[in-house]
XYZ file of C-alpha atoms in Angstrom:
673
model
C -38.111 -7.028 4.323
C -35.933 -4.120 3.167
C -37.004 -2.407 -0.066
C -35.159 -0.326 -2.494
C -36.014 2.726 -1.718
C -35.325 1.756 1.850
C -32.363 0.524 1.461
C -31.417 3.911 -0.856
C -31.809 5.810 2.153
C -30.499 3.787 4.166
C -27.247 3.727 2.363
C -26.717 6.738 1.970
C -27.051 7.290 5.504
C -24.198 4.838 6.002
C -21.947 6.101 3.828
C -21.906 9.841 5.171
C -21.891 7.891 9.301
C -18.637 6.019 7.885
C -16.920 9.064 6.182
C -17.572 10.875 9.030
C -16.034 8.658 11.189
C -13.330 8.525 8.968
C -12.470 12.219 8.785
C -12.191 11.722 12.782
C -9.480 8.520 12.773
C -7.802 10.815 9.270
C -7.826 13.759 9.678
C -8.596 14.887 13.479
C -6.897 11.767 14.716
C -9.492 11.802 17.222
C -11.796 8.485 16.775
C -15.638 8.686 18.474
C -15.966 5.003 17.931
C -14.843 1.788 18.382
C -12.880 -0.593 15.709
C -15.394 -2.508 16.521
C -18.267 -0.220 15.956
C -17.204 1.313 12.401
C -16.503 -2.340 10.900
C -20.175 -3.214 12.167
C -21.279 0.128 9.724
C -19.258 -0.793 7.044
C -20.036 -4.565 7.050
C -24.138 -3.249 6.898
C -23.345 -1.094 4.197
C -21.266 -3.907 2.057
C -24.459 -6.012 2.618
C -27.147 -3.158 1.891
C -25.158 -3.000 -1.595
C -24.424 -6.710 -2.291
C -28.176 -7.242 -2.236
C -29.261 -4.161 -4.294
C -26.011 -3.463 -6.492
C -27.667 -0.605 -8.580
C -27.580 1.854 -4.981
C -23.391 1.870 -5.461
C -22.118 4.913 -5.530
C -19.019 5.657 -7.445
C -18.211 8.052 -3.422
C -19.322 4.767 -1.388
C -16.484 4.178 1.015
C -17.182 0.042 -0.377
C -15.828 1.124 -3.639
C -11.911 2.512 -1.743
C -11.121 -1.902 -3.056
C -9.580 -2.062 -5.919
C -11.025 -2.701 -9.392
C -10.650 -4.528 -12.619
C -6.562 -4.018 -13.887
C -6.104 -1.293 -16.629
C -4.757 -2.006 -20.226
C -2.740 1.683 -19.529
C -3.382 4.889 -17.822
C -5.068 7.474 -19.692
C -3.399 10.529 -19.827
C -4.383 13.854 -18.092
C -3.913 17.536 -18.943
C -3.091 19.967 -15.662
C -5.664 22.647 -16.309
C -2.438 25.273 -14.153
C 0.762 22.864 -14.763
C 2.043 21.272 -11.613
C 5.505 22.361 -11.372
C 8.626 20.681 -9.040
C 10.482 22.812 -6.729
C 14.089 24.328 -6.488
C 15.962 23.005 -3.504
C 18.966 24.954 -1.823
C 20.982 22.969 1.358
C 22.383 25.767 3.351
C 21.742 28.709 5.831
C 23.092 31.095 2.635
C 20.952 30.006 -0.421
C 17.920 30.094 2.116
C 18.776 33.599 2.808
C 19.239 34.660 -0.317
C 16.011 32.890 -1.737
C 14.604 35.082 0.962
C 16.066 38.574 -0.301
C 14.827 37.730 -3.410
C 11.103 37.304 -2.774
C 11.252 40.819 -0.812
C 13.340 41.855 -3.469
C 10.937 41.818 -6.538
C 7.977 42.335 -4.422
C 9.330 45.423 -3.174
C 7.591 44.521 0.603
C 8.550 42.050 3.606
C 6.230 38.892 3.956
C 5.112 36.332 6.002
C 6.756 32.161 4.818
C 4.419 28.989 5.745
C 7.143 26.373 6.764
C 5.574 22.376 5.988
C 7.151 19.350 6.874
C 8.433 17.669 2.818
C 6.888 14.349 2.760
C 8.811 12.410 0.644
C 5.961 10.990 -1.577
C 4.436 11.138 -5.244
C 2.960 14.318 -5.761
C -1.030 14.171 -7.148
C -4.147 16.165 -8.563
C -7.486 15.468 -7.420
C -10.511 16.831 -8.388
C -14.202 17.487 -6.916
C -17.416 18.086 -8.710
C -20.414 18.977 -6.291
C -17.919 17.804 -3.022
C -17.314 14.384 -4.908
C -13.926 12.793 -5.904
C -13.762 11.970 -9.820
C -10.811 12.269 -10.945
C -6.730 11.799 -9.567
C -3.763 11.797 -11.301
C -0.397 12.037 -11.087
C 2.036 15.098 -11.848
C 4.070 13.749 -15.296
C 5.736 15.849 -16.454
C 4.213 18.885 -14.535
C 1.450 19.338 -17.933
C 0.579 16.093 -18.639
C 0.255 13.114 -16.188
C -1.411 9.786 -15.996
C -5.349 8.818 -14.681
C -4.458 7.007 -11.561
C -8.433 7.575 -9.838
C -9.554 4.281 -9.051
C -5.725 3.399 -7.510
C -6.385 6.874 -5.153
C -10.210 5.682 -3.930
C -8.002 2.725 -2.541
C -6.661 5.077 -0.091
C -8.645 5.602 2.972
C -7.160 8.892 4.513
C -8.778 10.248 1.549
C -12.394 11.458 0.809
C -14.322 10.220 -1.774
C -17.262 13.150 -0.454
C -16.208 16.557 1.144
C -17.639 17.266 5.171
C -20.067 19.467 3.354
C -21.306 19.860 -0.070
C -19.257 22.052 -2.198
C -20.818 22.900 -6.023
C -19.001 22.761 -8.324
C -15.525 21.663 -9.623
C -12.901 22.005 -7.264
C -9.172 20.490 -7.822
C -6.950 20.365 -4.722
C -3.276 18.791 -4.668
C -1.523 16.575 -2.364
C 1.548 14.063 -1.663
C 0.379 10.431 -1.759
C 2.940 8.634 0.663
C 3.643 5.152 2.843
C 4.624 5.261 6.511
C 8.320 3.850 7.182
C 6.271 0.825 9.305
C 4.280 -0.163 5.893
C 7.563 0.406 4.031
C 9.353 -1.881 6.363
C 6.773 -4.712 5.569
C 6.039 -3.819 2.147
C 10.250 -4.619 1.827
C 10.303 -7.853 3.788
C 6.909 -9.493 1.967
C 8.838 -9.056 -0.888
C 12.148 -10.118 0.071
C 10.322 -13.322 1.312
C 8.885 -13.591 -2.115
C 12.145 -13.231 -3.878
C 11.163 -10.042 -5.847
C 13.504 -6.796 -5.619
C 13.039 -4.744 -2.624
C 12.120 -0.758 -2.864
C 14.717 1.555 -2.139
C 12.749 4.146 -0.071
C 9.166 4.816 0.929
C 8.978 7.218 -2.578
C 9.538 4.671 -4.453
C 6.786 2.728 -3.033
C 4.242 4.928 -3.248
C 5.302 5.550 -6.741
C 5.170 2.361 -7.885
C 2.565 1.228 -5.874
C 0.394 4.288 -7.235
C 1.344 3.297 -10.481
C 0.118 0.117 -10.256
C -2.419 -1.497 -13.045
C -4.160 -3.000 -11.432
C -5.953 -0.898 -8.313
C -5.990 -4.408 -6.370
C -2.484 -4.141 -5.599
C -2.000 -0.766 -4.340
C -5.266 -1.294 -2.633
C -3.045 -3.641 -0.328
C -0.091 -1.215 0.049
C -1.371 0.865 2.614
C -1.192 4.251 1.147
C -1.762 7.704 2.659
C -2.315 11.025 1.233
C -1.611 14.592 2.597
C -3.044 17.590 0.260
C -1.299 21.251 0.932
C -2.555 23.197 -2.024
C -6.248 24.367 -3.779
C -6.159 24.982 -7.295
C -8.177 29.083 -7.993
C -8.185 29.860 -3.802
C -9.309 32.871 -4.777
C -12.480 31.192 -5.454
C -13.374 29.789 -2.045
C -12.287 33.297 -0.476
C -8.836 31.992 0.504
C -5.372 34.508 0.505
C -3.196 32.969 2.613
C -1.498 29.602 2.166
C -1.804 29.037 6.222
C -5.516 29.772 6.189
C -5.833 27.256 3.328
C -4.218 24.423 5.150
C -6.918 24.804 8.561
C -10.036 25.044 4.912
C -8.844 21.974 3.567
C -8.692 20.096 7.446
C -12.828 21.428 7.571
C -13.719 20.160 4.123
C -12.401 16.604 5.429
C -8.911 16.613 3.855
C -5.720 14.963 5.635
C -3.162 17.632 6.181
C 0.613 17.704 8.128
C -0.589 19.591 10.996
C 2.766 20.869 11.459
C 3.034 24.194 9.379
C 3.751 27.369 11.398
C 4.100 31.175 10.074
C 7.172 32.694 9.906
C 7.787 36.453 10.121
C 11.267 36.349 9.535
C 13.958 34.557 8.302
C 15.180 33.739 12.088
C 11.636 32.208 12.716
C 12.140 30.242 8.970
C 15.416 29.033 10.219
C 14.533 27.926 13.802
C 11.887 25.874 12.265
C 14.237 23.857 10.258
C 16.777 23.297 13.092
C 13.753 21.604 15.807
C 12.656 19.587 12.705
C 15.972 18.286 11.993
C 16.121 15.621 14.425
C 12.823 15.719 16.029
C 11.068 14.993 11.832
C 12.498 11.272 12.922
C 9.934 10.484 14.885
C 7.436 10.750 12.413
C 5.670 8.252 11.337
C 6.278 9.105 7.522
C 9.758 9.529 5.923
C 11.048 13.556 5.399
C 13.913 15.094 3.565
C 13.194 18.626 4.154
C 11.132 21.710 4.657
C 8.706 23.371 2.237
C 9.091 27.242 2.506
C 6.322 29.114 0.744
C 5.367 33.027 0.308
C 2.056 33.081 2.641
C 0.276 35.837 0.684
C -0.911 33.854 -2.224
C -1.557 37.132 -4.125
C 2.080 37.615 -4.740
C 2.281 34.054 -5.812
C 1.344 36.051 -9.750
C 3.949 39.284 -8.947
C 6.992 36.512 -8.364
C 5.889 34.008 -11.153
C 7.586 30.544 -12.309
C 10.706 29.434 -14.019
C 9.982 27.039 -16.287
C 9.947 24.020 -14.067
C 9.231 25.603 -10.450
C 7.389 28.547 -9.414
C 9.667 31.445 -7.722
C 6.991 31.818 -4.286
C 8.028 28.704 -2.843
C 11.444 26.471 -2.197
C 12.509 23.022 -0.602
C 14.829 22.772 2.223
C 16.581 19.708 1.942
C 18.438 18.586 4.591
C 21.704 16.784 3.641
C 21.825 12.634 3.811
C 22.608 11.433 6.956
C 26.357 8.607 7.755
C 27.573 7.415 10.698
C 31.087 6.319 10.637
C 31.290 3.308 13.156
C 33.155 -0.223 14.100
C 32.247 -3.449 12.714
C 32.647 -5.722 16.005
C 30.906 -9.203 14.270
C 28.322 -10.399 11.446
C 26.310 -12.554 12.311
C 23.681 -14.777 10.701
C 19.522 -15.059 10.573
C 17.363 -16.967 8.960
C 13.897 -16.419 7.275
C 10.673 -17.945 6.954
C 12.170 -19.559 3.399
C 15.509 -20.872 5.176
C 16.942 -17.586 3.253
C 20.295 -16.926 5.625
C 21.425 -12.454 5.982
C 24.281 -11.471 6.773
C 23.509 -8.996 9.640
C 26.637 -6.812 10.488
C 26.510 -5.855 14.799
C 28.163 -2.628 15.107
C 29.258 -0.267 18.144
C 26.037 1.583 19.206
C 26.375 4.891 17.003
C 23.321 7.306 17.132
C 21.796 7.826 13.212
C 18.550 9.927 12.133
C 17.093 9.944 16.093
C 17.918 6.978 16.588
C 20.688 4.714 18.017
C 22.267 1.591 15.719
C 23.359 -0.892 16.472
C 22.626 -4.008 13.638
C 22.722 -2.572 9.993
C 21.635 -4.730 6.996
C 24.823 -6.735 4.827
C 21.880 -7.720 2.064
C 23.684 -11.237 1.101
C 27.011 -12.678 0.530
C 27.345 -10.882 -2.937
C 27.339 -7.916 -1.455
C 29.889 -8.545 1.006
C 32.258 -8.714 -1.430
C 30.951 -6.020 -3.651
C 31.767 -4.533 -0.361
C 34.782 -6.118 0.571
C 33.884 -5.477 4.060
C 35.289 -7.300 6.776
C 35.075 -7.527 10.389
C 36.790 -5.295 12.768
C 36.419 -2.554 9.654
C 35.577 1.137 10.605
C 32.395 1.439 8.351
C 29.861 4.106 7.515
C 26.157 3.814 7.892
C 22.962 5.251 6.621
C 18.969 4.393 6.834
C 17.484 3.121 3.225
C 14.315 5.669 3.108
C 15.299 6.817 6.700
C 14.031 3.165 7.885
C 16.692 0.534 7.111
C 20.072 1.007 8.471
C 22.607 -0.421 6.085
C 26.153 -0.456 5.517
C 27.253 1.777 2.305
C 30.989 1.826 2.280
C 34.373 0.576 3.928
C 36.946 3.305 5.820
C 40.008 1.190 3.934
C 42.413 3.587 4.997
C 41.495 3.127 8.531
C 42.444 -0.591 8.254
C 45.535 -1.863 10.601
C 45.250 -5.818 9.035
C 43.997 -7.447 11.709
C 40.140 -7.292 9.703
C 38.971 -10.629 9.293
C 37.147 -11.892 6.001
C 33.412 -13.056 6.787
C 32.261 -16.003 4.494
C 28.082 -17.350 4.730
C 28.368 -20.460 7.484
C 27.994 -23.863 5.458
C 25.435 -24.901 8.036
C 22.383 -23.283 9.358
C 23.230 -21.483 12.767
C 19.609 -22.633 14.358
C 19.650 -25.720 13.380
C 23.224 -27.332 11.707
C 21.923 -28.335 8.461
C 23.952 -27.946 5.402
C 23.239 -25.157 3.794
C 22.869 -24.682 -0.031
C 22.650 -22.290 -3.002
C 20.540 -22.212 -5.723
C 20.855 -21.954 -9.299
C 20.207 -18.281 -10.429
C 19.930 -16.882 -6.318
C 22.253 -14.850 -3.964
C 20.834 -16.041 -0.771
C 22.160 -19.096 0.772
C 19.155 -21.240 2.131
C 19.072 -23.986 5.295
C 16.767 -27.057 3.631
C 15.149 -28.252 6.901
C 11.367 -27.168 6.996
C 11.672 -28.264 10.070
C 14.120 -25.248 11.399
C 13.151 -23.120 14.598
C 14.144 -20.338 13.211
C 12.013 -21.045 9.978
C 8.700 -22.153 12.157
C 8.912 -18.970 13.989
C 9.004 -16.813 11.189
C 6.466 -18.953 9.239
C 3.815 -18.654 11.724
C 4.689 -14.375 12.280
C 3.921 -14.475 8.485
C 1.092 -16.835 9.045
C -0.118 -14.608 11.717
C 0.225 -10.978 9.906
C -2.244 -8.620 9.266
C -2.549 -9.430 5.559
C -2.360 -13.138 6.419
C -4.382 -14.524 8.801
C -5.008 -11.086 10.883
C -4.543 -12.637 14.627
C -4.306 -9.532 16.957
C -2.026 -10.020 19.621
C 0.150 -12.895 18.574
C 3.418 -11.140 18.719
C 6.538 -12.068 17.582
C 7.390 -13.077 21.855
C 4.615 -14.674 22.374
C 5.596 -16.955 18.909
C 9.396 -17.492 20.215
C 8.278 -18.812 23.962
C 5.659 -21.196 22.103
C 8.194 -22.783 19.681
C 11.487 -22.459 22.361
C 8.605 -24.205 24.723
C 7.665 -27.104 21.592
C 4.007 -25.944 22.403
C 4.019 -25.266 18.715
C 5.644 -26.492 15.839
C 3.097 -25.552 13.028
C 0.252 -23.583 12.195
C -2.453 -25.846 12.971
C -0.723 -26.308 16.599
C -2.048 -22.676 17.333
C -5.772 -23.995 16.584
C -5.059 -26.327 19.842
C -3.572 -24.205 21.936
C -5.636 -23.730 25.606
C -5.882 -20.576 27.885
C -4.597 -22.781 30.591
C -1.302 -23.113 27.945
C -0.748 -19.375 27.358
C -0.869 -18.750 30.821
C 2.231 -20.711 31.347
C 3.800 -17.612 29.348
C 5.638 -15.061 30.314
C 3.623 -11.882 31.155
C 0.468 -13.639 29.747
C -2.372 -13.668 32.197
C -5.943 -14.798 32.184
C -7.383 -11.744 30.223
C -4.486 -11.615 27.608
C -4.844 -15.430 27.334
C -8.840 -15.748 26.973
C -8.265 -12.772 24.336
C -5.865 -14.261 21.985
C -7.831 -17.532 21.961
C -10.449 -15.394 20.731
C -8.582 -14.200 18.135
C -7.092 -17.288 16.462
C -10.314 -19.000 16.598
C -12.061 -15.739 15.219
C -9.388 -16.668 12.250
C -10.773 -19.601 11.138
C -13.496 -17.358 9.060
C -10.974 -16.060 7.230
C -11.192 -15.685 3.165
C -9.183 -18.606 1.364
C -7.044 -15.660 -0.131
C -6.044 -15.065 3.680
C -5.559 -18.730 3.859
C -3.704 -19.484 0.994
C -1.186 -15.846 1.417
C -0.444 -17.238 4.730
C 0.784 -20.703 3.692
C 4.092 -18.849 2.675
C 4.260 -20.792 -0.653
C 7.232 -19.129 -2.416
C 6.958 -16.328 -4.775
C 2.999 -16.213 -4.106
C 2.535 -11.885 -2.256
C -1.308 -11.965 -1.431
C -2.870 -10.415 -4.856
C -1.500 -13.700 -6.073
C -3.273 -15.451 -3.410
C -6.560 -13.388 -4.344
C -6.016 -14.395 -7.917
C -6.256 -17.953 -7.126
C -8.608 -18.161 -4.362
C -11.035 -16.564 -7.055
C -9.688 -19.091 -9.650
C -9.986 -22.361 -8.131
C -13.105 -21.305 -5.196
C -11.284 -24.073 -2.600
C -7.763 -25.455 -1.050
C -8.403 -28.671 -2.465
C -8.872 -27.009 -6.198
C -5.923 -25.434 -6.167
C -3.713 -28.983 -4.725
C -4.772 -30.450 -7.906
C -3.644 -27.884 -10.483
C -0.760 -29.051 -12.465
C 1.809 -26.166 -13.985
C -0.370 -25.574 -17.526
C -3.372 -24.973 -15.485
C -1.891 -22.583 -13.397
C 0.339 -20.442 -16.493
C -3.210 -20.330 -18.276
C -4.176 -17.592 -15.503
C -2.960 -14.010 -16.232
C -0.570 -12.976 -13.463
C 0.683 -16.492 -13.305
C 4.011 -16.639 -14.701
C 5.901 -20.630 -14.838
C 8.324 -19.222 -11.650
C 5.545 -19.340 -9.354
C 3.621 -22.396 -11.108
C 5.922 -24.191 -10.595
C 6.648 -23.109 -7.321
C 2.706 -23.711 -6.368
C 2.850 -27.219 -7.465
C 5.809 -27.922 -6.058
C 4.856 -26.814 -2.805
C 1.013 -29.362 -2.685
C 3.629 -31.932 -4.298
C 5.108 -31.985 -0.552
C 3.759 -34.575 1.782
C 4.312 -32.506 4.546
C 2.720 -29.823 3.420
C -0.370 -31.453 2.489
C -0.242 -32.954 6.142
C -0.637 -29.056 7.663
C -3.797 -28.475 4.845
C -5.709 -31.000 6.504
C -4.565 -30.689 9.547
C -5.794 -27.014 9.275
C -9.071 -28.783 7.680
C -9.326 -30.618 10.829
C -9.229 -27.539 13.169
C -12.477 -26.003 11.435
C -10.090 -23.784 8.888
C -12.182 -22.835 5.839
C -10.876 -24.514 3.625
C -13.123 -23.140 0.403
C -14.708 -20.031 -1.015
C -18.548 -19.380 0.215
C -20.597 -19.751 -3.210
C -23.575 -16.745 -3.429
C -26.790 -18.061 -3.398
C -28.673 -16.500 -6.920
C -30.818 -16.763 -9.937
C -29.228 -17.257 -12.536
C -29.537 -13.757 -14.551
C -30.465 -13.532 -18.666
C -26.982 -12.885 -19.463
C -25.558 -15.402 -17.688
C -22.169 -16.603 -18.932
C -21.530 -13.686 -20.947
C -18.768 -12.026 -21.553
C -18.647 -8.177 -21.453
C -15.839 -5.219 -22.156
C -15.851 -2.025 -21.506
C -13.452 1.094 -23.156
C -13.407 4.723 -22.217
C -15.358 6.634 -20.338
C -18.900 5.825 -19.568
C -21.371 8.954 -18.989
C -24.135 7.194 -16.691
C -21.920 5.502 -14.434
C -18.440 4.721 -13.475
C -16.679 1.526 -14.750
C -17.198 -0.512 -11.116
C -21.167 0.593 -11.507
C -21.795 -1.045 -14.804
C -19.469 -4.194 -14.306
C -21.384 -4.327 -11.050
C -24.875 -3.811 -13.149
C -23.556 -6.440 -16.352
C -22.451 -8.825 -12.955
C -26.101 -8.747 -11.371
C -27.315 -9.964 -14.816
C -24.994 -12.512 -15.162
C -22.438 -11.218 -17.146
C -18.142 -11.540 -16.684
C -16.933 -8.146 -16.943
C -13.861 -9.320 -19.141
C -10.351 -6.873 -18.778
C -9.988 -8.175 -22.500
C -11.015 -8.689 -26.361
C -11.222 -12.095 -27.401
C -13.567 -13.679 -29.935
C -15.337 -14.913 -26.683
C -16.940 -11.902 -26.002
C -20.377 -11.126 -26.433
C -19.972 -7.755 -27.452
C -17.544 -4.423 -25.990
C -19.411 -1.079 -24.944
C -17.933 1.945 -26.487
C -17.176 5.199 -24.272
C -15.524 8.667 -24.456
C -11.953 8.163 -25.905
C -12.337 4.143 -26.166
C -8.366 2.844 -25.665
C -7.205 -0.479 -27.520
C -9.456 -2.361 -26.696
C -11.972 -1.034 -29.565
C -9.884 -1.434 -32.134
C -8.822 -4.730 -31.138
C -13.015 -5.793 -31.436
C -13.111 -4.186 -34.880
C -10.040 -6.344 -35.688
C -11.520 -9.706 -33.920
C -15.363 -9.110 -35.368
C -16.699 -8.562 -31.976
C -20.228 -6.845 -31.347
C -20.029 -3.576 -30.130
C -22.386 -0.831 -28.762
C -22.369 2.360 -28.144
C -23.351 3.118 -24.331
C -26.891 4.771 -25.068
C -27.508 1.172 -26.375
C -26.127 -0.756 -23.337
C -28.410 0.945 -20.788
C -31.471 0.036 -23.075
C -30.207 -3.549 -23.249
C -29.795 -3.483 -19.309
C -33.264 -1.875 -18.700
C -34.435 -5.403 -20.888
C -32.466 -7.596 -19.467
C -33.459 -5.968 -15.673
C -36.967 -6.438 -17.329
C -36.639 -9.767 -18.336
C -34.590 -11.102 -14.536
C -38.042 -8.829 -12.682
C -40.272 -11.297 -15.039
């Protein structure tokens, strides 16, 4: 039996091992172990910390998952302002910047060039090599504390590769990849939520979530590019800074270059003009910095930007092409989406033949017609969309478009509900809806069935081998071998992936069912509240509306879903196939604070908020994010928020941190007896 001391030692070893492999994966892009081996290390650490919650540290990889929602963001004053950048758009303007630098310094200098990632700037503070504070830029002088949200970013090191005594502040850019941005917008469109305009907006909106659990789902990434007070670490060159950051475990972009003259600068900009489109993330320009850090003081800053750097912005790319026809696609919720079929045109590094027209209202707004010449661009450099029409090129032969009265796939009469912009196919047996629903069911945030891709799903539905979710679990190896490009080994691998998905958490299954307006975070809330699919199915609108975060629209949608006999039959069929329908209740002894609701406000000195909440959970209490008369007591740390005033107003018991830890020790003693 492992004792506390052994558990603490093993957990510390696991944390170092996991962070080392994060460095190989995210910084060096050269993993040395398989995903399965990494998962085994992580699971062992999770189990140790579950059994011994007192050994959890704030920099543990397990603490990347979101904590409790905040009521508001704490303000953070930047020691050195986080200024923005001035932009230039032409070769002449860039030359003017270089000449001005040389004139002020009275000498020629080297420049470092880095690609400008389209994200949101953040400050990161480490103490003795451990991540303790993260903040947004805000207005440059005062930002917002987003520490817990930043912890969810897997590429951000929670501890550095080597012990670095004292305080270190670095700065970087939080971003979202093109693939994750497109996936997020697809999910939001299916759930009837507004779409993000570009990856930068998506990253900003995700980082500024009051609920870190939402941020954790958004797969944010980070590049670090600056050290505050670099001279303290013997750093006097920006190129040297980037190398130093990589060695300490920070992810950097890796495309920087030293340029000795203006010709070198311009060659770099021209080189990446097209090449940037092949990157996994969106870039909208090149950042040019004086490489010599000792020159920064002399160059100085304006009120809003440093004079030692400039951003060269690439022009937004649009291309003119002809609209050949408009096709209509059908999504998993039955929404009909018009898609422009275009004469092929090269745009932002790829050949574009299809572009979104969004909905009929957008077509009317643009007055776009079949045969028109239109201008196309990529939203966020990713999703092609028609932005305007060249009306001057019209000949009178162009044809207006209207959404068809019948579904183009199954022929059902389409409907448009009051207050919605989309027309929908109401036939739940429509093959297009079945295909899209199964794609969603198998997706990474749902049942995560690896290897079950779009092509395979299309074949399974077209050959009538699969007509619903449960049919996936009835497939045999011989069935799959009959599909195109599917050999015995691939078939066996897919069958194993399907079977291993049976034990996914209840929240994943709820999300996988595709209930309208129920995203992955809402599914987690429902699973935590109801514990089983059966309990959720019995909930009425009032039960659901009482849950924070569940509004009347979501509640009505959930109730309607479980009143549909076809949906209930699907759930029963899944249960018969062995799909887990309830959360496993962990066995534990009743704690001395069993059922108490405890609220924390302000910063604690002896532990992080997550650590304190884990401790009170182990004692049987329930950490709460809001103050009510049912709260046992409120623990007040430094800089308390509005919860303190609320507790005073309601007459709820208030204790300081020192008293709280005394009570914790007493409660632990009782628990041990």
